């Protein structure tokens, strides 16, 4: 069941922080300040943050920064990180070369 | 499509254990693991495990891994390595990258045992080469035989931080400091004590201000933090290091379950995003089960039991076992698991400040804040005994589920009793025959054999020693106290390395007799 | 807070967000946008291949998209204060067979009829424009004013600006039904709330159909589960948008360096979902095989993500857009048939104008909701 | 700097494949066949594997198990190869990665 979330709720103004230039998403080089700013732009879910900023969309697919981003977004929204659903997990779990992804084994199709 | 009764993702302790149980019941079972070697984290664990006999206590992690693999092989489990599961699709279809192909498999049941991933913490410079995860350090030194660095600062005093610090020392690295923002050591006191006594300073209520260096780490500054984790100005300390190792906890690696559509929850008690499951490991999707860290962060010993639970549950799900047999199996495993979930570090005690042991003894504050039991605290613990002649001194001061020492002594000098978490006592210290089995059996390296008065003004202290090179008898050096500070002159009397000691060498040093209860480590000059 | 507004928009996708933005920009700020899922822009808006093209479209929707490309897209990034990553470097619609050539030629001829600069070129000229394409490609239609953009930042950019201008957005509010009061549209019902508005726009993709049915309007639509994938960042190769005569492959290289490609397995009409748009194990490998036929050089590029999205397909391949005459106050914008992204700014702008003034700059007559007729 | 662990107090002697040569940015180096490229580089004292695309910052080994992808390099002309899990082979051409290319930024 989806949760009713009024995006006009007042979360206060964006206040610049001393560590806003701290890199959070190592792959896409997204900073804490960018993430905090995005929350104030209305990106209140991990999915929207990811789509808006590319956090977790790099090679590692958010395996390193996922929890860090969640903590920052939650703090900005004044909620517990546990309330934020992580962004969707997608195939493939690890980067995979196109020629391999294209190469479906015949052997596995054999009925036993 | 190739079909199996059971497909397991992850050949770590829980996955292998699940496979063994399932295959023993006649299930056609396959395990996929993306790594080149099976065993998951077990192969990086070179220390002896805690627990009781049923939990494979006092066996080193990598040896447990080998044993599980052998068992799995004998049970007929197919273990596919270098096999990366790239997706878990509808109808329990598993797509795996093997070599330069992708293969489709169907499982009538699936157990996800993918383990955990390391948490990270940010500070200026945290992306510099030289800042690494503790897992990375373990992988490099224990799997690939390469030192992660020369001078290393460890962040994190949980069991991972403590164990990896010790492993770094074992492979010849210099650990310049062990730092944690928390006010108290998070891991087992015995793990802390064995690191502290070698001279590694602990900085609790401290964290990293910044990593220094242009192209790579050349130093680090730490500072003390207040109760709200804010830096206290003026408390900065600098260390020249080439490596900063991060051991700040683990998170379940549950993405495959989310992908499969299992109901998930964020449960801080279980370490993060986990599937909603019952104690058998059943998720919200019938036929998909979980075991091990992926469903909540615990120790490898618990993961093995959870694996067995999921294995028999899958067997019952597909009719390879009846309900009654499952219930019976679960009852036994439950008992074993409960055994592990007792004591001061039990999941239910997480985050609680414990001030007394189960015996009513005040805990060592020094151990929690500095990593070692202070000289004026040690005498209050029941294993610290005095007797004429050689006798065991057991510096085990916290209630943890572990009891190999009581079986190790052929003379039954040592007792823990029915309750596995009780502190060991030495009711028959005078019967000690100096065999050293207790010293070698203690996973926490907390047992010493002491002759407090050799009659010539000296005493001898026998201690567990897992470093190279082994000093020759006659080597002169200093005796280090529990804090790692030099306390007296010392000379090596003997170094015993028996097969039964399983690579824990017993170093006996002679010290002035007033240091019999103070000197706990030897450092050659 | 009141659940009443002058205008209620159902659907927080790019159409709903763009309409909300243009309404607010033109002074109508008493607007509520209801999004059924937990995320803004969670349908096709975030799942498409980013094409901003005119070529290949039906002539009935061409004037609208041409208007958008001329007037809105060029300055959209500045206007929305996000990088929409809009590139106007042309679109190659590729063909490999004579049949493809015939299809493309007919499309191009029709498009030229309404004033679009698009022409047929041969394989060699294709490879002059994009040297990475394989020799399997023998012809293409070439439209230099087509291009591509980033659907994620564009959709969320519309949302951000509309929100900044005072539009109220509520997620997790799936609309169950509409209700009329005194012969006019009025109520918008969700599981927990009833919203009321003078005017209501239904722009809820495939969900538009059941919502509209509650006031007796049925737009024939069906769904199809399409899939796309993205590679890791690669060194820069080309800037064109690509498509094919059979519409079985499309994509481009993004500003980030990654390649976004969509494709078809032929099974999308029949693939099942589990209530969310999930990928099928057979599709991505098929898309990869397709890509490699066109771009052998990409064989070693690594795929980092695949995803699926529902397409709302109508029987004639063009959207239903505009006023619902029989229910005063009701407007629709749905059935964009998988190519709603490029047309969205124009659709939103014109819908806003229609709702405010009652007229549009571009005629929407050919896109009426009640145009569907039997074949004989 | 002796980075390789010759004998380990618990694990004993480190068993390795045969010694082979490879190149790092054109320089001849040796390592052991089958060990991760990153291990061979680490043993040779190489810390910097790549410079990032946006900020041009140095990166090296971080997770060492193929997850974080910080250690990627251009290997035999292919960018984004995770060196911590890619086995070393005789004659491999391993290059520092700048953004997604082996060409330094000033030449891109």
mmCIF file of C-alpha atoms in Angstrom, chain B residues 47-211:
data_model
loop_
_atom_site.group_PDB
_atom_site.id
_atom_site.type_symbol
_atom_site.label_atom_id
_atom_site.label_comp_id
_atom_site.label_asym_id
_atom_site.label_seq_id
_atom_site.Cartn_x
_atom_site.Cartn_y
_atom_site.Cartn_z
ATOM 1 C CA UNK B 47 41.113 -16.825 13.835
ATOM 2 C CA UNK B 48 39.615 -19.578 15.943
ATOM 3 C CA UNK B 49 35.860 -19.387 16.329
ATOM 4 C CA UNK B 50 33.981 -18.977 19.560
ATOM 5 C CA UNK B 51 31.113 -21.167 20.653
ATOM 6 C CA UNK B 52 30.786 -24.741 21.737
ATOM 7 C CA UNK B 53 31.704 -27.972 20.019
ATOM 8 C CA UNK B 54 28.425 -27.989 18.048
ATOM 9 C CA UNK B 55 29.293 -24.558 16.722
ATOM 10 C CA UNK B 56 32.715 -25.672 15.546
ATOM 11 C CA UNK B 57 34.351 -23.652 18.280
ATOM 12 C CA UNK B 58 38.138 -23.230 18.374
ATOM 13 C CA UNK B 59 38.355 -24.184 14.712
ATOM 14 C CA UNK B 60 39.704 -21.498 12.447
ATOM 15 C CA UNK B 61 37.221 -19.976 9.992
ATOM 16 C CA UNK B 62 38.968 -21.109 6.852
ATOM 17 C CA UNK B 63 39.179 -24.640 8.173
ATOM 18 C CA UNK B 64 35.437 -24.596 8.852
ATOM 19 C CA UNK B 65 35.017 -23.493 5.264
ATOM 20 C CA UNK B 66 37.032 -26.478 4.050
ATOM 21 C CA UNK B 67 35.018 -28.833 6.255
ATOM 22 C CA UNK B 68 31.703 -27.493 4.974
ATOM 23 C CA UNK B 69 32.863 -27.805 1.398
ATOM 24 C CA UNK B 70 33.869 -31.392 1.937
ATOM 25 C CA UNK B 71 30.530 -32.167 3.567
ATOM 26 C CA UNK B 72 28.669 -30.483 0.742
ATOM 27 C CA UNK B 73 30.647 -32.416 -1.804
ATOM 28 C CA UNK B 74 29.955 -35.701 -0.039
ATOM 29 C CA UNK B 75 26.262 -34.887 0.121
ATOM 30 C CA UNK B 76 26.218 -34.402 -3.650
ATOM 31 C CA UNK B 77 25.815 -30.660 -3.780
ATOM 32 C CA UNK B 78 26.837 -29.032 -7.045
ATOM 33 C CA UNK B 79 28.927 -25.939 -6.246
ATOM 34 C CA UNK B 80 29.327 -23.569 -9.190
ATOM 35 C CA UNK B 81 31.996 -20.942 -8.675
ATOM 36 C CA UNK B 82 32.714 -17.824 -10.697
ATOM 37 C CA UNK B 83 28.975 -17.955 -11.259
ATOM 38 C CA UNK B 84 27.387 -14.562 -10.803
ATOM 39 C CA UNK B 85 23.652 -14.531 -10.276
ATOM 40 C CA UNK B 86 22.615 -11.469 -12.223
ATOM 41 C CA UNK B 87 18.907 -11.723 -11.671
ATOM 42 C CA UNK B 88 16.106 -13.473 -9.866
ATOM 43 C CA UNK B 89 13.052 -13.371 -12.102
ATOM 44 C CA UNK B 90 9.443 -14.384 -11.689
ATOM 45 C CA UNK B 91 8.616 -18.063 -11.180
ATOM 46 C CA UNK B 92 11.901 -18.683 -9.363
ATOM 47 C CA UNK B 93 14.018 -18.307 -12.426
ATOM 48 C CA UNK B 94 17.672 -17.618 -11.695
ATOM 49 C CA UNK B 95 19.877 -16.152 -14.384
ATOM 50 C CA UNK B 96 23.559 -16.730 -13.889
ATOM 51 C CA UNK B 97 26.628 -15.487 -15.666
ATOM 52 C CA UNK B 98 29.042 -18.385 -16.023
ATOM 53 C CA UNK B 99 32.159 -17.749 -18.041
ATOM 54 C CA UNK B 100 31.108 -15.972 -21.196
ATOM 55 C CA UNK B 101 27.541 -17.233 -21.137
ATOM 56 C CA UNK B 102 24.388 -16.565 -19.268
ATOM 57 C CA UNK B 103 22.400 -19.549 -18.117
ATOM 58 C CA UNK B 104 18.770 -19.826 -17.082
ATOM 59 C CA UNK B 105 17.867 -22.099 -14.185
ATOM 60 C CA UNK B 106 14.613 -22.893 -12.448
ATOM 61 C CA UNK B 107 14.486 -23.739 -8.783
ATOM 62 C CA UNK B 108 11.532 -25.381 -7.122
ATOM 63 C CA UNK B 109 12.909 -23.671 -4.078
ATOM 64 C CA UNK B 110 15.519 -20.980 -3.657
ATOM 65 C CA UNK B 111 17.648 -20.006 -0.707
ATOM 66 C CA UNK B 112 19.253 -16.614 -0.820
ATOM 67 C CA UNK B 113 22.411 -16.601 1.264
ATOM 68 C CA UNK B 114 24.238 -13.634 -0.194
ATOM 69 C CA UNK B 115 25.613 -12.344 3.075
ATOM 70 C CA UNK B 116 26.416 -8.756 3.786
ATOM 71 C CA UNK B 117 28.247 -5.759 2.436
ATOM 72 C CA UNK B 118 30.368 -3.306 4.351
ATOM 73 C CA UNK B 119 29.014 0.004 5.541
ATOM 74 C CA UNK B 120 30.954 3.113 4.807
ATOM 75 C CA UNK B 121 31.566 6.367 6.569
ATOM 76 C CA UNK B 122 32.538 9.659 5.013
ATOM 77 C CA UNK B 123 35.242 12.145 5.966
ATOM 78 C CA UNK B 124 37.328 14.520 3.894
ATOM 79 C CA UNK B 125 39.678 12.410 1.864
ATOM 80 C CA UNK B 126 37.669 9.189 2.171
ATOM 81 C CA UNK B 127 37.969 8.549 -1.547
ATOM 82 C CA UNK B 128 41.779 8.699 -1.586
ATOM 83 C CA UNK B 129 43.661 5.570 -2.578
ATOM 84 C CA UNK B 130 44.715 4.020 0.711
ATOM 85 C CA UNK B 131 41.320 4.302 2.368
ATOM 86 C CA UNK B 132 39.951 0.777 2.211
ATOM 87 C CA UNK B 133 37.267 -1.396 3.730
ATOM 88 C CA UNK B 134 38.259 -3.896 6.404
ATOM 89 C CA UNK B 135 36.993 -6.600 4.080
ATOM 90 C CA UNK B 136 39.367 -5.362 1.436
ATOM 91 C CA UNK B 137 42.235 -5.632 3.888
ATOM 92 C CA UNK B 138 41.254 -9.202 4.744
ATOM 93 C CA UNK B 139 40.900 -10.132 1.108
ATOM 94 C CA UNK B 140 44.284 -8.764 0.196
ATOM 95 C CA UNK B 141 46.248 -10.231 3.069
ATOM 96 C CA UNK B 142 44.474 -13.530 3.664
ATOM 97 C CA UNK B 143 43.449 -14.494 0.147
ATOM 98 C CA UNK B 144 46.018 -12.835 -2.038
ATOM 99 C CA UNK B 145 49.026 -12.708 0.279
ATOM 100 C CA UNK B 146 49.572 -8.992 -0.158
ATOM 101 C CA UNK B 147 49.833 -6.535 2.715
ATOM 102 C CA UNK B 148 47.141 -3.872 2.512
ATOM 103 C CA UNK B 149 49.620 -1.268 3.726
ATOM 104 C CA UNK B 150 52.534 -0.717 6.063
ATOM 105 C CA UNK B 151 51.231 1.772 8.626
ATOM 106 C CA UNK B 152 47.526 1.450 9.147
ATOM 107 C CA UNK B 153 44.839 3.169 11.172
ATOM 108 C CA UNK B 154 41.742 1.116 11.895
ATOM 109 C CA UNK B 155 38.368 2.800 12.292
ATOM 110 C CA UNK B 156 35.897 0.606 14.117
ATOM 111 C CA UNK B 157 36.144 -1.392 17.314
ATOM 112 C CA UNK B 158 33.512 -3.980 16.523
ATOM 113 C CA UNK B 159 34.594 -7.574 16.096
ATOM 114 C CA UNK B 160 35.516 -6.953 12.463
ATOM 115 C CA UNK B 161 37.738 -3.993 13.347
ATOM 116 C CA UNK B 162 39.384 -5.918 16.170
ATOM 117 C CA UNK B 163 39.863 -9.169 14.296
ATOM 118 C CA UNK B 164 41.177 -7.453 11.181
ATOM 119 C CA UNK B 165 43.562 -5.334 13.264
ATOM 120 C CA UNK B 166 44.991 -8.503 14.736
ATOM 121 C CA UNK B 167 45.252 -10.069 11.291
ATOM 122 C CA UNK B 168 47.075 -6.985 10.037
ATOM 123 C CA UNK B 169 49.565 -7.381 12.871
ATOM 124 C CA UNK B 170 49.919 -11.058 12.037
ATOM 125 C CA UNK B 171 50.908 -10.371 8.453
ATOM 126 C CA UNK B 172 53.485 -7.831 9.551
ATOM 127 C CA UNK B 173 51.678 -4.508 9.249
ATOM 128 C CA UNK B 174 51.912 -1.767 11.813
ATOM 129 C CA UNK B 175 48.544 -0.794 13.270
ATOM 130 C CA UNK B 176 49.130 2.697 14.621
ATOM 131 C CA UNK B 177 45.750 3.195 16.261
ATOM 132 C CA UNK B 178 42.322 1.694 16.624
ATOM 133 C CA UNK B 179 39.671 4.383 16.593
ATOM 134 C CA UNK B 180 35.941 4.379 17.224
ATOM 135 C CA UNK B 181 33.449 7.193 17.583
ATOM 136 C CA UNK B 182 31.534 5.121 20.111
ATOM 137 C CA UNK B 183 32.509 5.576 23.733
ATOM 138 C CA UNK B 184 32.962 1.837 24.261
ATOM 139 C CA UNK B 185 34.635 -1.022 22.404
ATOM 140 C CA UNK B 186 31.950 -2.707 20.325
ATOM 141 C CA UNK B 187 33.444 -6.158 19.882
ATOM 142 C CA UNK B 188 34.481 -8.914 22.268
ATOM 143 C CA UNK B 189 36.792 -7.752 25.037
ATOM 144 C CA UNK B 190 39.145 -10.660 24.447
ATOM 145 C CA UNK B 191 39.581 -9.628 20.796
ATOM 146 C CA UNK B 192 40.371 -6.090 21.970
ATOM 147 C CA UNK B 193 42.754 -7.281 24.658
ATOM 148 C CA UNK B 194 44.861 -9.374 22.296
ATOM 149 C CA UNK B 195 45.283 -6.348 20.019
ATOM 150 C CA UNK B 196 45.920 -3.893 22.876
ATOM 151 C CA UNK B 197 48.602 -6.016 24.509
ATOM 152 C CA UNK B 198 50.746 -5.874 21.379
ATOM 153 C CA UNK B 199 50.922 -2.097 21.783
ATOM 154 C CA UNK B 200 48.100 -0.823 19.555
ATOM 155 C CA UNK B 201 46.560 2.254 21.212
ATOM 156 C CA UNK B 202 42.759 2.503 21.339
ATOM 157 C CA UNK B 203 41.006 5.814 20.831
ATOM 158 C CA UNK B 204 37.370 5.484 21.792
ATOM 159 C CA UNK B 205 35.077 8.514 21.415
ATOM 160 C CA UNK B 206 37.352 9.519 18.560
ATOM 161 C CA UNK B 207 36.816 9.603 14.869
ATOM 162 C CA UNK B 208 38.549 10.640 11.696
ATOM 163 C CA UNK B 209 38.700 14.359 10.974
ATOM 164 C CA UNK B 210 40.361 13.888 7.634
ATOM 165 C CA UNK B 211 42.540 11.664 5.553
#
